[in-house]
Short mmCIF file of C-alpha atoms in Angstrom, two decimals:
data_model
loop_
_atom_site.label_atom_id
_atom_site.label_comp_id
_atom_site.label_asym_id
_atom_site.label_seq_id
_atom_site.Cartn_x
_atom_site.Cartn_y
_atom_site.Cartn_z
CA UNK W 1 -19.65 -9.59 -27.22
CA UNK W 2 -18.72 -6.47 -28.56
CA UNK W 3 -18.79 -4.94 -32.26
CA UNK W 4 -15.80 -2.17 -33.20
CA UNK W 5 -18.91 0.65 -32.94
CA UNK W 6 -19.05 -0.39 -29.50
CA UNK W 7 -15.73 -1.19 -28.59
CA UNK W 8 -14.96 2.08 -30.48
CA UNK W 9 -17.42 3.72 -27.59
CA UNK W 10 -15.88 2.43 -24.93
CA UNK W 11 -12.47 2.90 -26.00
CA UNK W 12 -13.71 6.50 -25.97
CA UNK W 13 -15.18 6.42 -22.78
CA UNK W 14 -11.81 5.22 -21.11
CA UNK W 15 -9.80 7.41 -23.28
CA UNK W 16 -11.48 9.99 -21.10
CA UNK W 17 -11.35 8.58 -17.41
CA UNK W 18 -7.55 8.04 -18.54
CA UNK W 19 -7.64 12.23 -19.11
CA UNK W 20 -9.44 13.55 -16.28
CA UNK W 21 -6.62 11.19 -14.03
CA UNK W 22 -3.97 13.36 -13.46
CA UNK W 23 -1.73 10.35 -11.79
CA UNK W 24 -2.37 8.52 -15.15
CA UNK W 25 -2.60 10.53 -17.52
CA UNK W 26 1.64 11.68 -17.43
CA UNK W 27 2.36 7.73 -17.71
CA UNK W 28 0.37 8.11 -20.37
CA UNK W 29 1.45 9.90 -22.31
CA UNK W 30 5.01 9.24 -21.29
CA UNK W 31 4.75 5.69 -22.23
CA UNK W 32 3.18 6.17 -25.77
CA UNK W 33 4.60 9.36 -27.06
CA UNK W 34 0.99 10.68 -26.73
CA UNK W 35 0.95 15.06 -26.88
CA UNK W 36 -2.53 15.60 -25.60
CA UNK W 37 -3.21 17.16 -28.87
CA UNK W 38 -2.71 13.44 -30.09
CA UNK W 39 -5.40 12.24 -27.47
CA UNK W 40 -7.72 14.19 -29.11
CA UNK W 41 -7.02 13.48 -32.77
CA UNK W 42 -6.73 10.51 -31.67
CA UNK W 43 -10.54 10.14 -29.95
CA UNK W 44 -11.45 9.21 -33.41
CA UNK W 45 -9.00 6.16 -34.22
CA UNK W 46 -9.75 2.89 -33.58
CA UNK W 47 -6.01 1.95 -33.41
CA UNK W 48 -4.84 4.40 -31.23
CA UNK W 49 -8.47 3.39 -28.49
CA UNK W 50 -6.93 0.06 -28.67
CA UNK W 51 -3.95 0.84 -28.44
CA UNK W 52 -5.37 2.80 -24.71
CA UNK W 53 -7.29 0.08 -23.93
CA UNK W 54 -3.15 -2.52 -24.32
CA UNK W 55 -2.47 -0.12 -21.74
CA UNK W 56 -4.91 0.36 -19.04
CA UNK W 57 -4.67 -3.38 -19.47
CA UNK W 58 -0.99 -3.08 -18.36
CA UNK W 59 -1.77 -3.28 -15.23
CA UNK W 60 -5.65 -5.06 -12.86
CA UNK W 61 -5.70 -2.18 -10.85
CA UNK W 62 -5.95 0.51 -13.70
CA UNK W 63 -8.75 -1.92 -15.17
CA UNK W 64 -10.71 -2.09 -11.04
CA UNK W 65 -10.43 1.71 -11.17
CA UNK W 66 -12.01 3.43 -15.19
CA UNK W 67 -14.49 -0.11 -14.41
CA UNK W 68 -15.76 0.84 -11.33
CA UNK W 69 -15.32 4.66 -12.92
CA UNK W 70 -17.04 3.87 -16.16
CA UNK W 71 -19.92 0.91 -14.26
CA UNK W 72 -18.98 -1.58 -16.62
CA UNK W 73 -17.33 -5.34 -16.05
CA UNK W 74 -13.74 -6.16 -15.85
CA UNK W 75 -13.19 -7.64 -18.38
CA UNK W 76 -14.90 -5.34 -20.46
CA UNK W 77 -11.63 -3.58 -21.71
CA UNK W 78 -10.69 -7.34 -23.07
CA UNK W 79 -13.83 -8.30 -24.75
CA UNK W 80 -13.59 -4.56 -26.22
CA UNK W 81 -10.04 -5.24 -27.40
CA UNK W 82 -10.35 -8.59 -28.95
CA UNK W 83 -13.03 -5.77 -31.49
CA UNK W 84 -10.85 -2.94 -32.06
CA UNK W 85 -7.42 -3.42 -34.90
CA UNK W 86 -4.98 -6.24 -34.09
CA UNK W 87 -7.18 -6.93 -31.54
CA UNK W 88 -7.94 -11.30 -32.63
CA UNK W 89 -6.62 -13.68 -30.12
CA UNK W 90 -3.98 -16.16 -30.92
CA UNK W 91 -4.64 -19.89 -31.10
CA UNK W 92 -1.43 -20.66 -30.74
CA UNK W 93 -2.10 -24.87 -30.86
#
């Protein structure tokens, strides 16, 4: 179970991984409209870190690559996302 603080740490680690990926970083920047300056500014913003996790979870292959590189479980991004703003699971029943 992630707290907001531990979720932010994982989000920051994934942001660092993403920033180092020369193929995937432009996809993230294009999809979000963020600039490289926004990456630096967003590193301390829980909402921005949540968007990083949302982006990563769009593709299972990205999740696997990031989690393997960081040595975390494949469900870690999803669990961390739930602890960040806007991440509460909705119960539709």
